[in-house]
Coordinates of C-alpha atoms in Angstrom, one line a residue:
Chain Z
X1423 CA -1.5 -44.9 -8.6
X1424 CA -2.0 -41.4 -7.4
X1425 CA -5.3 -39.9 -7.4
X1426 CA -5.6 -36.2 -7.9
X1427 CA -8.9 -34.9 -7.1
X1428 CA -9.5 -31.2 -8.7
X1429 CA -11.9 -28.5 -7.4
X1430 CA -12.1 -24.5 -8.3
X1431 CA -12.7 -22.4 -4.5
X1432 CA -13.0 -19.3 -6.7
X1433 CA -12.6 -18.8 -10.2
X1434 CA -13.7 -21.3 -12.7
X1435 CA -11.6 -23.2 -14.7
X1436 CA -11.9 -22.8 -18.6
X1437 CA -12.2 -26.1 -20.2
X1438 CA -9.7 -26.0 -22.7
X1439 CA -6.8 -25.8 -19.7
X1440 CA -8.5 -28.9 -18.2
X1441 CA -8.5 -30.9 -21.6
X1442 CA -4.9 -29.5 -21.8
X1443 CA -3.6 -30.8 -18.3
X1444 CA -5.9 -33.8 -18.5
X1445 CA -4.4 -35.1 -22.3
X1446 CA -0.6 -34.2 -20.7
X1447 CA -0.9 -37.0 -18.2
X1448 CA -3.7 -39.5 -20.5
X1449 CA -0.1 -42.1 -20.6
X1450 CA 0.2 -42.4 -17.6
X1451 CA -0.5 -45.3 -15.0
X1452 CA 1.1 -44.0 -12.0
X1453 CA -1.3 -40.9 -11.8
X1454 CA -5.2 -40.1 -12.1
X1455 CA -6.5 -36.2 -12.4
X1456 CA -10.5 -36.6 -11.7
X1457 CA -11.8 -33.1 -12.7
X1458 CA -15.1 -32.4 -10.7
X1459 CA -17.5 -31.1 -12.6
X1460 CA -17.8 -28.2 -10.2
X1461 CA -15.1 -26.4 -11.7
X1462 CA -16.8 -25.5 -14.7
X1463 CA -19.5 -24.0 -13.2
X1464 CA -20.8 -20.0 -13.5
X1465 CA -22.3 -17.9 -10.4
X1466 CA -21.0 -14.2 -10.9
X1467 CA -17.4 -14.2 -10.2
X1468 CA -17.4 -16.9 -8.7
X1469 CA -17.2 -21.1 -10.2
X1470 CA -20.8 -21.7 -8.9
X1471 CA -22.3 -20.1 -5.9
X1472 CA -20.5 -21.0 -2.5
X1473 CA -22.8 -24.0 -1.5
X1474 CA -21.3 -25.2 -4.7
X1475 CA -18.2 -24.6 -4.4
X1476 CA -18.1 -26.0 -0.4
X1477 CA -20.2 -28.9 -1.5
X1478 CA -17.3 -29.8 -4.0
X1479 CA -14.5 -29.6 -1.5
X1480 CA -15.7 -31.5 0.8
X1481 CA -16.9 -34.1 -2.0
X1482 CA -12.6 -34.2 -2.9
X1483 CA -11.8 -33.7 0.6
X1484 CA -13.8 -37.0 2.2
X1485 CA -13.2 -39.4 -0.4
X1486 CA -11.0 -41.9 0.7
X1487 CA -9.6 -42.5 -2.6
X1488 CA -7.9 -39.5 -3.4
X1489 CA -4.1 -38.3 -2.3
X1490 CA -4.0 -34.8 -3.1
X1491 CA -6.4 -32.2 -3.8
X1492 CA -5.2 -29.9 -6.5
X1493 CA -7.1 -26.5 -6.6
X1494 CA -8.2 -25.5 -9.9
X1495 CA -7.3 -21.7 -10.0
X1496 CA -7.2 -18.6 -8.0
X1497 CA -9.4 -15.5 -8.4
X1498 CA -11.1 -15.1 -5.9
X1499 CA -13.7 -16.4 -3.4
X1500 CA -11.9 -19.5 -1.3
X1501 CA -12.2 -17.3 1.9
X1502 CA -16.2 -17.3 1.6
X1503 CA -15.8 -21.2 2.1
X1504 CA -13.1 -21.8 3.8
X1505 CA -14.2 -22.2 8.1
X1506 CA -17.3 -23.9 6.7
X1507 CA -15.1 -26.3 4.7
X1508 CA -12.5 -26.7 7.5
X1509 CA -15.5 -27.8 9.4
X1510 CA -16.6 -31.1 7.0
X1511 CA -13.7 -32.1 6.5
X1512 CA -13.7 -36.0 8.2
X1513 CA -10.6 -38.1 8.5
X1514 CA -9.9 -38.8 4.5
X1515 CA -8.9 -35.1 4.9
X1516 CA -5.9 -35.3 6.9
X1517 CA -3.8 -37.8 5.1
X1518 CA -4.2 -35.7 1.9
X1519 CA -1.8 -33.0 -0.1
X1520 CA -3.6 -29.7 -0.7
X1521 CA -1.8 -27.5 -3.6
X1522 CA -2.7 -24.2 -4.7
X1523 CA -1.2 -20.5 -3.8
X1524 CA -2.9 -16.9 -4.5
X1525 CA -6.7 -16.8 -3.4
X1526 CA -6.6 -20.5 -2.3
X1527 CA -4.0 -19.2 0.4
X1528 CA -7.0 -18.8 2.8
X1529 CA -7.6 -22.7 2.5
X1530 CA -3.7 -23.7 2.8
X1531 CA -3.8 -21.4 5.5
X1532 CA -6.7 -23.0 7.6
X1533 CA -5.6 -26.5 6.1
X1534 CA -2.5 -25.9 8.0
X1535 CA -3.4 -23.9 11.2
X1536 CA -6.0 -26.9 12.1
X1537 CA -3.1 -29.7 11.1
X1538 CA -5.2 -30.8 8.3
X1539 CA -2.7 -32.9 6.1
X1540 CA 0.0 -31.1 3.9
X1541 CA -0.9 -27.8 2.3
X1542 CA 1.6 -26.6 -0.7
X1543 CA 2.2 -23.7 -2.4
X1544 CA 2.8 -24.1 -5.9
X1545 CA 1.6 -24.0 -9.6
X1546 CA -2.6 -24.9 -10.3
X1547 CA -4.5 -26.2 -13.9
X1548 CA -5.1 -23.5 -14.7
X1549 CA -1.4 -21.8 -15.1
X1550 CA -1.2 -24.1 -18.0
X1551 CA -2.7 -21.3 -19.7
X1552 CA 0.8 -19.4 -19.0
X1553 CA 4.1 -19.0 -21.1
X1554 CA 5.6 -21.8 -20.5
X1555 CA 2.8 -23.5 -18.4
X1556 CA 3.4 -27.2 -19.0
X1557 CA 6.5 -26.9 -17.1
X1558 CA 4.4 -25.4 -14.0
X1559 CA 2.0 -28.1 -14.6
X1560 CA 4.5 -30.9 -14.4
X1561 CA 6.4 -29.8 -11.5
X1562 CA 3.0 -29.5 -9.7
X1563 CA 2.4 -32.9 -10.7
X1564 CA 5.6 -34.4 -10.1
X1565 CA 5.6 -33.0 -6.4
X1566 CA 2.1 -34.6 -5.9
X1567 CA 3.6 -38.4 -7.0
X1568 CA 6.4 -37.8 -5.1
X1569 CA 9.1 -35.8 -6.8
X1570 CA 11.2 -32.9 -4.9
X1571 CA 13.1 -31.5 -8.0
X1572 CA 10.1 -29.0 -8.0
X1573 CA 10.4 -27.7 -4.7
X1574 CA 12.0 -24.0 -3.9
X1575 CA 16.0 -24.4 -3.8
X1576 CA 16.1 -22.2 -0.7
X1577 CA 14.2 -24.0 2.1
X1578 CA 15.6 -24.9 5.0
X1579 CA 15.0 -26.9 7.8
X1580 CA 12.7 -23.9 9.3
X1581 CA 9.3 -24.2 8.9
X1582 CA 8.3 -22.2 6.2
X1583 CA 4.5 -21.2 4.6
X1584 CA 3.8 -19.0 1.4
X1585 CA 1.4 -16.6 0.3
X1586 CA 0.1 -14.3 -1.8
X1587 CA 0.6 -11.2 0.0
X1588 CA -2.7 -9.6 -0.5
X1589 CA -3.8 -12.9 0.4
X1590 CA -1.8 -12.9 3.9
X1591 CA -2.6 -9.7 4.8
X1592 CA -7.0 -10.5 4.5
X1593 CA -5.7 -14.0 6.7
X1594 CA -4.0 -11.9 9.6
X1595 CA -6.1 -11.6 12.6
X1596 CA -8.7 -13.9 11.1
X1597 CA -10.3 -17.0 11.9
X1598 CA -8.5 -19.1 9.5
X1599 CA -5.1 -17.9 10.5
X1600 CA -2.0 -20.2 11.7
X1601 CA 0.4 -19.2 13.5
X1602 CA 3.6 -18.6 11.6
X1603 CA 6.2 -17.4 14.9
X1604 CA 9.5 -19.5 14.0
X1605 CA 8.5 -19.5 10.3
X1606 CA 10.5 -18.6 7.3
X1607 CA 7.6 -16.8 5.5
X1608 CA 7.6 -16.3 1.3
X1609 CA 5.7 -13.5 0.0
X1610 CA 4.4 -13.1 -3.8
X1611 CA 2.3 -10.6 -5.6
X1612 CA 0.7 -9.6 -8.7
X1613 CA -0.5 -6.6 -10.4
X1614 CA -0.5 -4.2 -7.2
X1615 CA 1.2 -0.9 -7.3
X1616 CA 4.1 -0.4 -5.4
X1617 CA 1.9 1.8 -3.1
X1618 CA 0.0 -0.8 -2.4
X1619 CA 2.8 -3.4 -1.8
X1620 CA 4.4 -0.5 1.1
X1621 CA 0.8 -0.7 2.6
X1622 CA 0.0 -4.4 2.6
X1623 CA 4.1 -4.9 4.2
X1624 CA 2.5 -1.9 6.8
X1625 CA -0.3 -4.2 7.8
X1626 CA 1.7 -7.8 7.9
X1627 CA 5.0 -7.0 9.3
X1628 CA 3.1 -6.0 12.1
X1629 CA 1.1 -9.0 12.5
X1630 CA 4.3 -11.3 11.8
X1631 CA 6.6 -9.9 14.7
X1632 CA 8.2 -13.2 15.7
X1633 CA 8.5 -15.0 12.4
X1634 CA 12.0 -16.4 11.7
X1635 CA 12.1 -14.3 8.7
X1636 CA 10.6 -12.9 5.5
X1637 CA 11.6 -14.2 2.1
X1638 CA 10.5 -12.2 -1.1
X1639 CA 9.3 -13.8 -4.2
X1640 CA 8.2 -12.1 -7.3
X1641 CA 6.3 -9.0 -7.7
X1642 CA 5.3 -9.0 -11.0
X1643 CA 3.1 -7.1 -13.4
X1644 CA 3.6 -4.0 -11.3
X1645 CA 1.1 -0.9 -12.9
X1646 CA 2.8 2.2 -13.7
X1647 CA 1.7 5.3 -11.4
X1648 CA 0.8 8.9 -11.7
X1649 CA 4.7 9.0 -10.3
X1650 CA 7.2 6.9 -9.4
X1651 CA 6.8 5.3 -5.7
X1652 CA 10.7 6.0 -5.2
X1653 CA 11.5 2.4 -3.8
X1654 CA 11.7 -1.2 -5.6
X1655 CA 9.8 -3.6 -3.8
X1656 CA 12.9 -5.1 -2.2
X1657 CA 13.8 -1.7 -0.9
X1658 CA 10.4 -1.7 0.5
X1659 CA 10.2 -4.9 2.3
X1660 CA 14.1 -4.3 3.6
X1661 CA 12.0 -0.9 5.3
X1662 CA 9.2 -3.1 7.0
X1663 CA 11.4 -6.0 7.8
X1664 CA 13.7 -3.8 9.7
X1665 CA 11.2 -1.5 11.3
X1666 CA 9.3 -4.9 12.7
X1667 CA 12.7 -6.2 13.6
X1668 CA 12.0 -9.4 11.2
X1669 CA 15.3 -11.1 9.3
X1670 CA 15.1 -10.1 5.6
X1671 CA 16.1 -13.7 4.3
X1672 CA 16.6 -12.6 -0.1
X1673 CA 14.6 -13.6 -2.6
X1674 CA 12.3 -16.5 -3.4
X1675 CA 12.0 -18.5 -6.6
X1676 CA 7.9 -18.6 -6.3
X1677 CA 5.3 -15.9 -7.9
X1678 CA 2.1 -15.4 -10.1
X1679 CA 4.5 -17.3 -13.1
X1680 CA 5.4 -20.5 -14.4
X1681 CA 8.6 -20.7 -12.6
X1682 CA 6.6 -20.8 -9.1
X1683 CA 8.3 -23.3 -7.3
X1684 CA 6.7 -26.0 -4.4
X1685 CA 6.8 -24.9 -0.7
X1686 CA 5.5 -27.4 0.8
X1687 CA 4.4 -25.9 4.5
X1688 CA 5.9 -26.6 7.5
X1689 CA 8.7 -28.6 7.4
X1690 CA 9.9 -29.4 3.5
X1691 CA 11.4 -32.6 4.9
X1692 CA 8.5 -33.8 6.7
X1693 CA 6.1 -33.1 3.7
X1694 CA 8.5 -35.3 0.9
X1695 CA 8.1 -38.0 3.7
X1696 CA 4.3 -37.6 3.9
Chain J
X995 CA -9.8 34.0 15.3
X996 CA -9.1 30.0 14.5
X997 CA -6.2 29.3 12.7
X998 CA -6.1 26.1 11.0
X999 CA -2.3 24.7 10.2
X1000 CA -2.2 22.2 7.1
X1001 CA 0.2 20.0 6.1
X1002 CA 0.6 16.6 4.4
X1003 CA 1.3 13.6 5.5
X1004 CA 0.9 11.5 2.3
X1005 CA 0.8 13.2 -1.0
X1006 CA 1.9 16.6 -1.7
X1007 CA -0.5 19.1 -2.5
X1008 CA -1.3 21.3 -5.7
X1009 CA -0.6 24.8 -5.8
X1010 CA -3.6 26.0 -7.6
X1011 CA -5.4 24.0 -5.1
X1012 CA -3.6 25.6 -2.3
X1013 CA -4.1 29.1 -3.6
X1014 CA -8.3 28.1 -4.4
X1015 CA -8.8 27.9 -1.3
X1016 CA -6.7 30.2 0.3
X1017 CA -8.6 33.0 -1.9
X1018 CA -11.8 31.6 -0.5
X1019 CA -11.1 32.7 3.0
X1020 CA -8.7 35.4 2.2
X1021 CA -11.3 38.2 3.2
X1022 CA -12.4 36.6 6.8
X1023 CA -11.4 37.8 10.4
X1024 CA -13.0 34.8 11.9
X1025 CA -10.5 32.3 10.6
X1026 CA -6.8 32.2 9.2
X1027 CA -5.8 29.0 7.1
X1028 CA -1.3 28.6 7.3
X1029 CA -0.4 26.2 4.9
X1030 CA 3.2 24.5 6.1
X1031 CA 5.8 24.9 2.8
X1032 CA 6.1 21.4 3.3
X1033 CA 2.8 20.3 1.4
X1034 CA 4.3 21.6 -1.5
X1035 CA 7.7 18.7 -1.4
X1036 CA 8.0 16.6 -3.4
X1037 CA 10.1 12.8 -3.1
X1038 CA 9.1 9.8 -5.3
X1039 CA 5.3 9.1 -4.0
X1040 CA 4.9 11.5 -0.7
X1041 CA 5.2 15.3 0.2
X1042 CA 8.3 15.2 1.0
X1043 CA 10.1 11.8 2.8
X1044 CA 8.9 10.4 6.2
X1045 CA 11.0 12.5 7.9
X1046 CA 10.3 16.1 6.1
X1047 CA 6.4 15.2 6.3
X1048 CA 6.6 14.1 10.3
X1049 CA 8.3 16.9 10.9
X1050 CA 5.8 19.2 9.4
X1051 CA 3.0 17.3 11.2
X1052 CA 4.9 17.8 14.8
X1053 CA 5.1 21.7 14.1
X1054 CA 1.7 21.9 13.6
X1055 CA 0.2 19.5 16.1
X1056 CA 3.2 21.0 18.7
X1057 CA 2.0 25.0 18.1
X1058 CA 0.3 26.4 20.7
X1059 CA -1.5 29.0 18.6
X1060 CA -2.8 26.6 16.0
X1061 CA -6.5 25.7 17.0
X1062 CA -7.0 22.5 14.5
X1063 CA -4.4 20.9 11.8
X1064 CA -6.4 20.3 8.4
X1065 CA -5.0 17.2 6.2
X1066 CA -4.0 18.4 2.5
X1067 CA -4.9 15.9 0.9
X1068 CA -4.9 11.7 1.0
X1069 CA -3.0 9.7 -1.5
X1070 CA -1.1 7.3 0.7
X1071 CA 2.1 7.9 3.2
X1072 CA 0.1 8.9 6.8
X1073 CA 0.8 5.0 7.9
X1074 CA 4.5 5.5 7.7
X1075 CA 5.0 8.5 10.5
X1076 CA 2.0 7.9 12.3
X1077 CA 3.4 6.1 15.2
X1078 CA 6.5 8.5 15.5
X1079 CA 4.3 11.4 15.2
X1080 CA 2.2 10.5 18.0
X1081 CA 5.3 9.5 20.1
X1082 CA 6.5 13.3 19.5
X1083 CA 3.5 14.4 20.3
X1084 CA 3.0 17.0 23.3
X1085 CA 0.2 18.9 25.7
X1086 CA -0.5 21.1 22.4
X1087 CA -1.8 18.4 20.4
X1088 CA -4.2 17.0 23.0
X1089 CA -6.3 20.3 22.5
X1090 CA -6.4 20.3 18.8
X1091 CA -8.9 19.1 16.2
X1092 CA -7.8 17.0 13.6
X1093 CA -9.4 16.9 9.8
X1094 CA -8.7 14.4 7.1
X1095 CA -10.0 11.1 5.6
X1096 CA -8.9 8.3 3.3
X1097 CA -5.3 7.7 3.4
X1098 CA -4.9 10.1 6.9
X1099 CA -7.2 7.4 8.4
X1100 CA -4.4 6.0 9.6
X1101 CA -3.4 8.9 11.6
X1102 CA -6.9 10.1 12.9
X1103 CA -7.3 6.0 14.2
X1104 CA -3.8 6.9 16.4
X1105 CA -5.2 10.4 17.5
X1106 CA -8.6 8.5 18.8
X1107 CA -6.8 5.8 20.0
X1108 CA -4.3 8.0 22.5
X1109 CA -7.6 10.2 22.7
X1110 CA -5.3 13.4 21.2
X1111 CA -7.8 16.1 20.6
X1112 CA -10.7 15.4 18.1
X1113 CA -9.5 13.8 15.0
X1114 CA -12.8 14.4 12.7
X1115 CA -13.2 12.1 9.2
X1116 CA -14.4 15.1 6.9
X1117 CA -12.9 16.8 3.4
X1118 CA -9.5 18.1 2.8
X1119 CA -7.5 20.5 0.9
X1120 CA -7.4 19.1 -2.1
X1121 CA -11.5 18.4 -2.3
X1122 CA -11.3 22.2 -4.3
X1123 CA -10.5 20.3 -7.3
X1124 CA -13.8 18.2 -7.3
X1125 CA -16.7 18.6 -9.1
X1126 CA -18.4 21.2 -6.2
X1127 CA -15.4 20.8 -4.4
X1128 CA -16.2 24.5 -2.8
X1129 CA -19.3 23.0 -0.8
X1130 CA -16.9 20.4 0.5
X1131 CA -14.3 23.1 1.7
X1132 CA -16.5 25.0 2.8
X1133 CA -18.1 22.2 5.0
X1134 CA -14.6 21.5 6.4
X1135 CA -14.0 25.0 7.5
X1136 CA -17.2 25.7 8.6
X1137 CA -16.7 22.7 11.2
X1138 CA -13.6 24.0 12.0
X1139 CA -15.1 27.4 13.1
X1140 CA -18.0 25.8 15.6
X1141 CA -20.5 25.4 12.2
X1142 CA -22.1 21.6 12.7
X1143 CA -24.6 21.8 9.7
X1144 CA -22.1 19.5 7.8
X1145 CA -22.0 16.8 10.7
X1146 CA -23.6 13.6 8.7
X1147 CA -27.1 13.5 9.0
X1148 CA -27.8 9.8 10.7
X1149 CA -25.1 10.4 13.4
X1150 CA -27.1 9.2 16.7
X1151 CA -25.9 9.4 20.8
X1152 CA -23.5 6.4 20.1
X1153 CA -19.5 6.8 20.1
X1154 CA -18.4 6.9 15.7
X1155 CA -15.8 6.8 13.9
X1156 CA -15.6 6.7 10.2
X1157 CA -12.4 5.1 7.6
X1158 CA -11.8 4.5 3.8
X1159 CA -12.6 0.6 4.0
X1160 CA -9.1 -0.1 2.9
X1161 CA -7.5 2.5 5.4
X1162 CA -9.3 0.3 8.1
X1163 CA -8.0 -3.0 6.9
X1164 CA -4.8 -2.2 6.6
X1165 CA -5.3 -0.7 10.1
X1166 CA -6.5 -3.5 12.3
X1167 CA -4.1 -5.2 14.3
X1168 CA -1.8 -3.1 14.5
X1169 CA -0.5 -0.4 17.1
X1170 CA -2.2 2.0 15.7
X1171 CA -6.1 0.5 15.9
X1172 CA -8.2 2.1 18.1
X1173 CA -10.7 -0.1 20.1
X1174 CA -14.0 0.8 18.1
X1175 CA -16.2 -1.8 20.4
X1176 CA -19.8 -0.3 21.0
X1177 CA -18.9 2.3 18.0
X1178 CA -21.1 2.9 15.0
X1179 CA -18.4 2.4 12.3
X1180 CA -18.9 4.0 9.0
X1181 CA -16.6 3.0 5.9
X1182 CA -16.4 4.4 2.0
X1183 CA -14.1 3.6 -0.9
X1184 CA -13.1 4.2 -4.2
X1185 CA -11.6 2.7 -7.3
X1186 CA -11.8 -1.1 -6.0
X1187 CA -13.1 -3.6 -7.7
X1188 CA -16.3 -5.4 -6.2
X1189 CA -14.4 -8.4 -5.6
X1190 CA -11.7 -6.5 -3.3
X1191 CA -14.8 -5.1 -1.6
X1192 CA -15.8 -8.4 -0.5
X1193 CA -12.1 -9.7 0.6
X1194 CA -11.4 -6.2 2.6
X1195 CA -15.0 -6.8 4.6
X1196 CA -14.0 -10.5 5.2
X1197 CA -10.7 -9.0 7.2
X1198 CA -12.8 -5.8 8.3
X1199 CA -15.8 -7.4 9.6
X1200 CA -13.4 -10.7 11.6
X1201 CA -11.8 -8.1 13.4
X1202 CA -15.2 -5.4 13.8
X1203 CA -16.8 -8.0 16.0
X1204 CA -18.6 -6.0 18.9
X1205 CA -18.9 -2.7 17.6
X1206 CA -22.7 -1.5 17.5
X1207 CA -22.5 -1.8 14.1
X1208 CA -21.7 -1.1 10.6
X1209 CA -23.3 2.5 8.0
X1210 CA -22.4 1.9 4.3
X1211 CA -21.1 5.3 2.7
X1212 CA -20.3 5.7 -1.1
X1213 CA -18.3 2.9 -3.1
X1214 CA -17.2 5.3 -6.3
X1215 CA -15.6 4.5 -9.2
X1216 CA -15.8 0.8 -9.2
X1217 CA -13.9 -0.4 -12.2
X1218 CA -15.7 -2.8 -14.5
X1219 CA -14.2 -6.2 -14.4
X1220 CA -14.3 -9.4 -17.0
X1221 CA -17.1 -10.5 -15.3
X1222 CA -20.2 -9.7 -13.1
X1223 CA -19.2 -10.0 -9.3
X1224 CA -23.0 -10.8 -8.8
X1225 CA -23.9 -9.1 -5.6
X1226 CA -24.2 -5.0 -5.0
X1227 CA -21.9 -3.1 -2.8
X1228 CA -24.4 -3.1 -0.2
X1229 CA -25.3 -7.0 -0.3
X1230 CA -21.6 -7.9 0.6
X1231 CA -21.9 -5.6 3.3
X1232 CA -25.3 -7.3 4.8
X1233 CA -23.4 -10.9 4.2
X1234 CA -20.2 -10.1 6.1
X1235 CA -22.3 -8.2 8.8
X1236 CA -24.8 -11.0 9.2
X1237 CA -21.8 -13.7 9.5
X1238 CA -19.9 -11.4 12.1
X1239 CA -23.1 -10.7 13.8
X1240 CA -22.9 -6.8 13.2
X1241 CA -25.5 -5.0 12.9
X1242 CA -25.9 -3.6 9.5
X1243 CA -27.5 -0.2 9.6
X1244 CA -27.9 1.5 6.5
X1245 CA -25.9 4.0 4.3
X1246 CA -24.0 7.0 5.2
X1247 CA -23.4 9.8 4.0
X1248 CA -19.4 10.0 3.1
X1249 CA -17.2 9.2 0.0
X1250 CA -14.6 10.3 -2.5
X1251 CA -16.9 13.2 -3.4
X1252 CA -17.7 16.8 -2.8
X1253 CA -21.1 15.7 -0.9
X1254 CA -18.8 13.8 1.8
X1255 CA -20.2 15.0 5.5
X1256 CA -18.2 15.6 8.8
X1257 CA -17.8 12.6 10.9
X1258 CA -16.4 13.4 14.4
X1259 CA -15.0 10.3 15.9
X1260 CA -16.3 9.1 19.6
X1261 CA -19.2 11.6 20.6
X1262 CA -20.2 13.8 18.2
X1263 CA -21.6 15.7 20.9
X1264 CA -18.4 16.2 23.1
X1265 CA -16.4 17.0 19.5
X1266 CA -19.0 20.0 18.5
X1267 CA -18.4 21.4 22.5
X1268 CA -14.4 21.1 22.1

C-alpha cells in the first residue's frame, strides 16, 4: 500500500477536485490519498497563512508512514515557506517522492538542491479540474506506485529538472537554488506574453551557463499584445540558448495542461528505482 | 547650448509625442533636443531590431557634441543590446548623462556598472502623453540643463540608484548588475499583480543583501485579481526587507506617472556637478 500525503504550499484546493481525485482511487488497495485538512483552508491568496501552510508540510513531510507527498496546486506562495520547511524536515523526509511543478517549483527545487528524497515534476489534484484531467491525475498517480508509462518520452540518461519558467527565473541566485551545470533543463509557461517570455530567457540563460541543455515545453495561453512580439517562443529561446552558448535540445511534452508528463529530477533511472 | 540626442532602445516612439515635445522647447537657445529617425522604426515589438536600435544608441553615446542621450520611451528591448552597446562604447560616452527608467533600467544598471557618465532614473519622451505629462518633461529637461528642483525629495549623502522592480529582477545576476552594496535602492512598478509583487521581492531582496536599504516608490495599476492578496504593497516590502535584513526606509517618490522625480544613480551630489 502506498500512502500519499496531500498538502497545498499556495493556493487552496477546491473541495469538489479533492472529492473528485479522492472517489477516482476509493477501489483501490494498493494506494491511500490522505488529504490534510490544511488544504482547504483561506488566508488572502494564500490556503491558510504561512505558519499553516509550513506546519502542514512538515506534518506530511515527518510522518513515517507516507511515500510521497503530492502538492495540492500551484498559485502562488510555496517560496514564503520553503527554507523554513527545508529546515524541519527530519529523516521521514528523505526517503519520500515530492510531486508538483509551477509555484511548487521552489520546493522541488530546495527538495532537490539539499538531496532531500525525489522531487517530480508532473500533474497535481487540482488539474483534475482540467479538460481531460483524470488522465493527468492518473499518470500522477501511477508514477507515485510505481509506474513509468507517465514519464516524459525524451529523457535521457542526463540529469534533468523542470520548471515553470517564471518559477526558475525567482529561484536563480536564491537560497533555495540547486545547481543544475550538467543538467538537461525543461522549461514551461503559462499565460505570459511573449515579451515577457524573451525577458525571463534574458535573466536564466544567464544564470544557467553550463547546463547540458535547454528543453522547451509548452507555452500556452499566450495574451495577445498591443502588437505582435515578432518571434514564436521557440524562435526566442533558440536566440537565448545560442547567445549563452547552451544546446537547444527541442521540445518537451510537459506544460500548464493535462498532457504534462513526469520528470522525475535528477536521474529518471535512479528515481523509478527509488 | 546642451543638446540632448534621443533614441530608443525598446519601443518605438510616437510621432505626436515626438513633435509635443519638440514644440515645447522649439523657442529655447539654452537647449537643442535631436531626435535619431530611428525612434520612429518599427519591427514586431522594438524600434527597429537589435541591431537598427544599437546602432542608434552607439551614434548618440559615440558624438562628441551630444551633452546627454534622453531614452524615448520604455516598453521592453534595452536588455537585448545593452551589453553590445557598452562593449562599443568609447571616450564620448564616459562624459555623457544618461536619462530613462523602466524598461531602459537595464541599460542605465550597465552604464553605472562600467561607471559611463551619469545614467539618471527620471521621465522620458513619451511621459508627454500622460495625464500632466508636460511637468514630467519638463522635469527631465530641466535636469538635463543643471535644474535639480526635480531631484526626489528624500535623496540623502548615500550612493542611489533607482529600477522598475521587474527591470531589477530580471537584472540580477547577470553581467549587467551593478554592485548596489551600501546603496539606497529605490524600486516602482506597474500593472503587476500583488502576488508578482511578492515573488519579484523574494528574488529582489535574496540578491539586495547589503545594500543600505530599500524606498518604496509607486505600485500603479495593480489589476484586481479573483481574490484578496491580503497584504498592501508596502507590507510585502517590510516582510522581504525584514527577512533579508534590509533596512526598509520608507516611500519614494517615482512611478509610472507624471509626478515621477529624478533619481541620479551613485552620488546625487557628484551627478548635479557633472
Amino acid at each position: 500500500m502506498i500512502k500519499i500525503a496531500i498538502c497545498a504550499p499556495g493556493k487552496r484546493l477546491e473541495r469538489e477536485h479533492a472529492d473528485a481525485v479522492q472517489d477516482r482511487f476509493a477501489g483501490r488497495d494498493d494506494v491511500e490519498l490522505v488529504f490534510h485538512r490544511q488544504c482547504f483552508e483561506r488566508h488572502g491568496h494564500f490556503a491558510g497563512d504561512d505558519a499553516t501552510r509550513l506546519a502542514a508540510l512538515l506534518e506530511c513531510a515527518n510522518d513515517d508512514s507516507v511515500d510521497a507527498v503530492w502538492f495540492a496546486a500551484g498559485g502562488y506562495g510555496s517560496n514564503r515557506i520553503a527554507a523554513d520547511a527545508l529546515a524541519g524536515m527530519g529523516d521521514a523526509a528523505r526517503g519520500k517522492t515530492w510531486l508538483g511543478y509551477s509555484d511548487t517549483g521552489y520546493l522541488l527545487a530546495a527538495l532537490y538542491r539539499t538531496r532531500t528524497g525525489v522531487p517530480v515534476h508532473g500533474p497535481m489534484v487540482a488539474d483534475i479540474g482540467r479538460p481531460n484531467g483524470e488522465h493527468a491525475i492518473d499518470r500522477a498517480v501511477g508514477f507515485l506506485c510505481g509506474d513509468t508509462a507517465g514519464v516524459e518520452a525524451e529523457i535521457d540518461d542526463r540529469a534533468t529538472a523542470a520548471f515553470n519558467l517564471t518559477t526558475l527565473a525567482m529561484l536563480c541566485g536564491t537560497d533555495l537554488m540547486p545547481d543544475l551545470s550538467g543538467h538537461v533543463v525543461l522549461i514551461e509557461e503559462v499565460s505570459e506574453h511573449l515579451y515577457a517570455i524573451d525577458r525571463l530567457l534574458f535573466h536564466v540563460s544567464h544564470h544557467l551557463r553550463g547546463i547540458a541543455g535547454l528543453r522547451l515545453g509548452r507555452i500556452s495561453d499566450i495574451p495577445e499584445n498591443d502588437r505582435p512580439f515578432g518571434q514564436s517562443e521557440e524562435e526566442i529561446v533558440r536566440y537565448w540558448c545560442a547567445r549563452e552558448d547552451i544546446p537547444y535540445l527541442g521540445f518537451a511534452d510537459i506544460g500548464h495542461d493535462a498532457a504534462n508528463k513526469i520528470v522525475p529530477f535528477g536521474l529518471a533511472a535512479a528515481a523509478s528505482r527509488a
